[in-house]
Amino acid sequence: MTRADLDTILLQLGDFGRFQFANYVAISFPILFSAIYTLTYVFTAKDLVYRCRVPECEGPGPGPGLGLSLDGALEEQGLVQYLPDWLVHAVPHHGDKPSSCHRYAPRRTANGSGTGAGTACSADLFDQEVVRCQDWVFEPGQMNSIASEWNITCDENKWQLSIVGSINNIGLFAGLPFAGFWSDRYGRKSLLFWSWAVTCCMGIIRSFSTNLMMMLTFEFLDAFFGAGVFSAGFILALEFVGPDKRVMAGTVLNLFYSAGQVVLGVVAWAVFDWRWMLRSIYVPGFLCLLLLWPTPESVRWLASKGRYAEADSIIRKVAKFNRVTINEALEDRVDLVQVKAEDTGKQSEVEKGLLRKISREEKQKSSQGEGSTISNLLATFKSSRLLLRFMNCSYCWMANTFVYYGLSLNSVSMGGNDYLNFILVTLIELPALLVQLWLMGLFGRRACLSSTMIVAGACCVSFLAIPENHIYIRLATFLIGKFAITISFAVVYVYTAELFPTNVRHSLLGYCSMFGRIGSMSAPQTALLATIHESLPLTLFALSSIVGGLLSLFFPETKDKSLPDSIKEAEEIGNSSH
């Protein structure tokens, strides 16, 4: 089978007919939910605003596990106020804000009994000696996260919150190569269906976590098994369309992914409890299995494995679904499939097909195991051109994920309404993806990737230079940076899929994404760097993005090129003769 044969047949089936539309609907919803699942830690492990509880004046705390919800109920009943008048005598203040982790020690004459908010708590009940808090009151109106439920408070414990996001990305890092291998060995649909079923189960179990260790365990397993959902769906959809529609196809899926992040912000804002938030988003995820069940396997993958009869059957079904007929001239140009089924010595049956027959050499290689995924990967890396391309791709992925997730995470600490900030920063991705569709068609992949990464880095530097009192200018600069890195992230997905041959496409996309997770693993930890100097996170975002933009200039242009099916075709991308 030649690349031209399959591309010609796919064009005969229609660039984006009824089948492609139905296929995209089936794949798009798991991708939408996968975006929600990837960033749940932004809210489940959200840091909160709190102060020391003063038991001499407001009684003992509700205890671990009861958290903010009980505090909120007490607040409504008037039993506990977050900022009572007497608090200035009991807790040190920084400006108009009470200390989060320190209070004044009670005098020995204090009886220590809690008498409620109505008790007169005068200054003579407390010494000026500052001591550590033992219990906390959380500001009303905040989400019940693991911070309030398990009393994860103060600077020395913040790593327990940031580690949740890092564990999530470690799970993705470990799962992506496994997902790529499974997809290239057993099929795109197989990976997508079963990994989706398992990740939904992991999310439900995580919502019943009784301690941080249990939560981290299922956070890792959720990410590990769900690592290949987006890439499998992306490639499964991409391999059913011709060259002219690949950018549009990738953009549609990325739009669903960005919409999923907006949905996450809305659900978190509405539910306000991390356990019920997880349940409300993971239970509907099981419905996606009904959409994925009838989705066919990738024709390109089947052909690359020599399973031409199955590919032929799917092509005929797609043609019937799209109400198109493969014209006679095409059938005359393409050799017929011969499938020999040796059964009890009877003469084999010859079946008519649309793809060319398997040569004896291909059969011999297949029987000797030379077409295995591992051997294909080794053969690909023997090409110095493809090896350097892979290394470059890996860095660009790392820079993109570091900046993309870093800006999303930092949006909830910009001040104001955390949920609204998160929704705005994710909403900006929708027009960015539409602009990306136009830019890639007009300027190509290389120029688009390079320029947007450099612009994102420049915005990070500019944000640091803008005075804090220029709130709207800072917000606009922040959003432009997120706008640019969103375009870059969308481009690098399509670009990576176009740079490598079919039989290792998902594996190498998975490996590039795996190295990219080094960036997303590091992004949650930038909050700790901000305690050293607040400019460090954005400085690192800027440097990594600008360097990636310069390195991307070394990629070949793939605009309007057919997907490479062999190592030779991949090496020749960008040559003037091709």
PDB file of N, CA, C and O in Angstrom, residues 470-495:
ATOM      1  N   HIS A 470      -1.619  49.121  37.911  1.00  0.00           N
ATOM      2  CA  HIS A 470      -2.213  49.072  36.567  1.00  0.00           C
ATOM      3  C   HIS A 470      -2.864  47.693  36.377  1.00  0.00           C
ATOM      4  O   HIS A 470      -2.381  46.858  35.604  1.00  0.00           O
ATOM      5  N   ILE A 471      -3.945  47.481  37.077  1.00  0.00           N
ATOM      6  CA  ILE A 471      -4.551  46.152  37.140  1.00  0.00           C
ATOM      7  C   ILE A 471      -5.005  45.660  35.768  1.00  0.00           C
ATOM      8  O   ILE A 471      -4.721  44.523  35.370  1.00  0.00           O
ATOM      9  N   TYR A 472      -5.693  46.497  35.020  1.00  0.00           N
ATOM     10  CA  TYR A 472      -6.276  46.052  33.754  1.00  0.00           C
ATOM     11  C   TYR A 472      -5.206  45.842  32.686  1.00  0.00           C
ATOM     12  O   TYR A 472      -5.338  44.945  31.839  1.00  0.00           O
ATOM     13  N   ILE A 473      -4.149  46.644  32.727  1.00  0.00           N
ATOM     14  CA  ILE A 473      -3.052  46.442  31.767  1.00  0.00           C
ATOM     15  C   ILE A 473      -2.350  45.123  32.063  1.00  0.00           C
ATOM     16  O   ILE A 473      -2.003  44.356  31.152  1.00  0.00           O
ATOM     17  N   ARG A 474      -2.145  44.845  33.363  1.00  0.00           N
ATOM     18  CA  ARG A 474      -1.522  43.576  33.743  1.00  0.00           C
ATOM     19  C   ARG A 474      -2.391  42.390  33.332  1.00  0.00           C
ATOM     20  O   ARG A 474      -1.894  41.378  32.828  1.00  0.00           O
ATOM     21  N   LEU A 475      -3.697  42.507  33.552  1.00  0.00           N
ATOM     22  CA  LEU A 475      -4.611  41.425  33.178  1.00  0.00           C
ATOM     23  C   LEU A 475      -4.601  41.202  31.667  1.00  0.00           C
ATOM     24  O   LEU A 475      -4.562  40.055  31.197  1.00  0.00           O
ATOM     25  N   ALA A 476      -4.623  42.316  30.901  1.00  0.00           N
ATOM     26  CA  ALA A 476      -4.605  42.193  29.441  1.00  0.00           C
ATOM     27  C   ALA A 476      -3.321  41.533  28.960  1.00  0.00           C
ATOM     28  O   ALA A 476      -3.337  40.668  28.073  1.00  0.00           O
ATOM     29  N   THR A 477      -2.185  41.904  29.566  1.00  0.00           N
ATOM     30  CA  THR A 477      -0.903  41.304  29.189  1.00  0.00           C
ATOM     31  C   THR A 477      -0.876  39.811  29.522  1.00  0.00           C
ATOM     32  O   THR A 477      -0.401  38.986  28.737  1.00  0.00           O
ATOM     33  N   PHE A 478      -1.418  39.458  30.687  1.00  0.00           N
ATOM     34  CA  PHE A 478      -1.490  38.066  31.105  1.00  0.00           C
ATOM     35  C   PHE A 478      -2.327  37.246  30.124  1.00  0.00           C
ATOM     36  O   PHE A 478      -1.952  36.140  29.721  1.00  0.00           O
ATOM     37  N   LEU A 479      -3.469  37.816  29.722  1.00  0.00           N
ATOM     38  CA  LEU A 479      -4.363  37.109  28.809  1.00  0.00           C
ATOM     39  C   LEU A 479      -3.749  36.971  27.412  1.00  0.00           C
ATOM     40  O   LEU A 479      -3.948  35.958  26.740  1.00  0.00           O
ATOM     41  N   ILE A 480      -3.003  37.981  26.970  1.00  0.00           N
ATOM     42  CA  ILE A 480      -2.335  37.881  25.663  1.00  0.00           C
ATOM     43  C   ILE A 480      -1.293  36.760  25.698  1.00  0.00           C
ATOM     44  O   ILE A 480      -1.152  35.994  24.740  1.00  0.00           O
ATOM     45  N   GLY A 481      -0.566  36.667  26.811  1.00  0.00           N
ATOM     46  CA  GLY A 481       0.396  35.584  26.952  1.00  0.00           C
ATOM     47  C   GLY A 481      -0.265  34.220  26.901  1.00  0.00           C
ATOM     48  O   GLY A 481       0.225  33.299  26.235  1.00  0.00           O
ATOM     49  N   LYS A 482      -1.401  34.077  27.596  1.00  0.00           N
ATOM     50  CA  LYS A 482      -2.136  32.801  27.566  1.00  0.00           C
ATOM     51  C   LYS A 482      -2.706  32.549  26.167  1.00  0.00           C
ATOM     52  O   LYS A 482      -2.740  31.407  25.694  1.00  0.00           O
ATOM     53  N   PHE A 483      -3.148  33.619  25.500  1.00  0.00           N
ATOM     54  CA  PHE A 483      -3.647  33.527  24.132  1.00  0.00           C
ATOM     55  C   PHE A 483      -2.559  32.952  23.211  1.00  0.00           C
ATOM     56  O   PHE A 483      -2.815  32.027  22.430  1.00  0.00           O
ATOM     57  N   ALA A 484      -1.337  33.479  23.329  1.00  0.00           N
ATOM     58  CA  ALA A 484      -0.244  33.051  22.451  1.00  0.00           C
ATOM     59  C   ALA A 484       0.186  31.626  22.749  1.00  0.00           C
ATOM     60  O   ALA A 484       0.401  30.827  21.824  1.00  0.00           O
ATOM     61  N   ILE A 485       0.326  31.267  24.027  1.00  0.00           N
ATOM     62  CA  ILE A 485       0.800  29.921  24.349  1.00  0.00           C
ATOM     63  C   ILE A 485      -0.259  28.876  24.018  1.00  0.00           C
ATOM     64  O   ILE A 485       0.063  27.719  23.735  1.00  0.00           O
ATOM     65  N   THR A 486      -1.533  29.263  24.034  1.00  0.00           N
ATOM     66  CA  THR A 486      -2.597  28.343  23.616  1.00  0.00           C
ATOM     67  C   THR A 486      -2.458  28.010  22.135  1.00  0.00           C
ATOM     68  O   THR A 486      -2.592  26.850  21.725  1.00  0.00           O
ATOM     69  N   ILE A 487      -2.198  29.037  21.322  1.00  0.00           N
ATOM     70  CA  ILE A 487      -1.976  28.793  19.895  1.00  0.00           C
ATOM     71  C   ILE A 487      -0.774  27.873  19.702  1.00  0.00           C
ATOM     72  O   ILE A 487      -0.813  26.903  18.931  1.00  0.00           O
ATOM     73  N   SER A 488       0.297  28.157  20.425  1.00  0.00           N
ATOM     74  CA  SER A 488       1.514  27.353  20.314  1.00  0.00           C
ATOM     75  C   SER A 488       1.270  25.898  20.691  1.00  0.00           C
ATOM     76  O   SER A 488       1.728  24.975  20.002  1.00  0.00           O
ATOM     77  N   PHE A 489       0.537  25.681  21.777  1.00  0.00           N
ATOM     78  CA  PHE A 489       0.256  24.320  22.243  1.00  0.00           C
ATOM     79  C   PHE A 489      -0.573  23.559  21.211  1.00  0.00           C
ATOM     80  O   PHE A 489      -0.357  22.364  20.971  1.00  0.00           O
ATOM     81  N   ALA A 490      -1.542  24.244  20.599  1.00  0.00           N
ATOM     82  CA  ALA A 490      -2.364  23.594  19.578  1.00  0.00           C
ATOM     83  C   ALA A 490      -1.527  23.245  18.348  1.00  0.00           C
ATOM     84  O   ALA A 490      -1.697  22.181  17.740  1.00  0.00           O
ATOM     85  N   VAL A 491      -0.623  24.138  17.977  1.00  0.00           N
ATOM     86  CA  VAL A 491       0.217  23.900  16.801  1.00  0.00           C
ATOM     87  C   VAL A 491       1.154  22.717  17.033  1.00  0.00           C
ATOM     88  O   VAL A 491       1.328  21.868  16.154  1.00  0.00           O
ATOM     89  N   VAL A 492       1.755  22.640  18.224  1.00  0.00           N
ATOM     90  CA  VAL A 492       2.751  21.598  18.462  1.00  0.00           C
ATOM     91  C   VAL A 492       2.118  20.210  18.432  1.00  0.00           C
ATOM     92  O   VAL A 492       2.776  19.225  18.064  1.00  0.00           O
ATOM     93  N   TYR A 493       0.833  20.093  18.781  1.00  0.00           N
ATOM     94  CA  TYR A 493       0.148  18.801  18.693  1.00  0.00           C
ATOM     95  C   TYR A 493       0.045  18.358  17.237  1.00  0.00           C
ATOM     96  O   TYR A 493       0.406  17.235  16.871  1.00  0.00           O
ATOM     97  N   VAL A 494      -0.475  19.252  16.387  1.00  0.00           N
ATOM     98  CA  VAL A 494      -0.621  18.918  14.972  1.00  0.00           C
ATOM     99  C   VAL A 494       0.750  18.695  14.327  1.00  0.00           C
ATOM    100  O   VAL A 494       0.965  17.741  13.575  1.00  0.00           O
ATOM    101  N   TYR A 495       1.676  19.575  14.660  1.00  0.00           N
ATOM    102  CA  TYR A 495       3.017  19.528  14.067  1.00  0.00           C
ATOM    103  C   TYR A 495       3.704  18.198  14.373  1.00  0.00           C
ATOM    104  O   TYR A 495       4.287  17.558  13.485  1.00  0.00           O
TER     105      TYR A 495
END
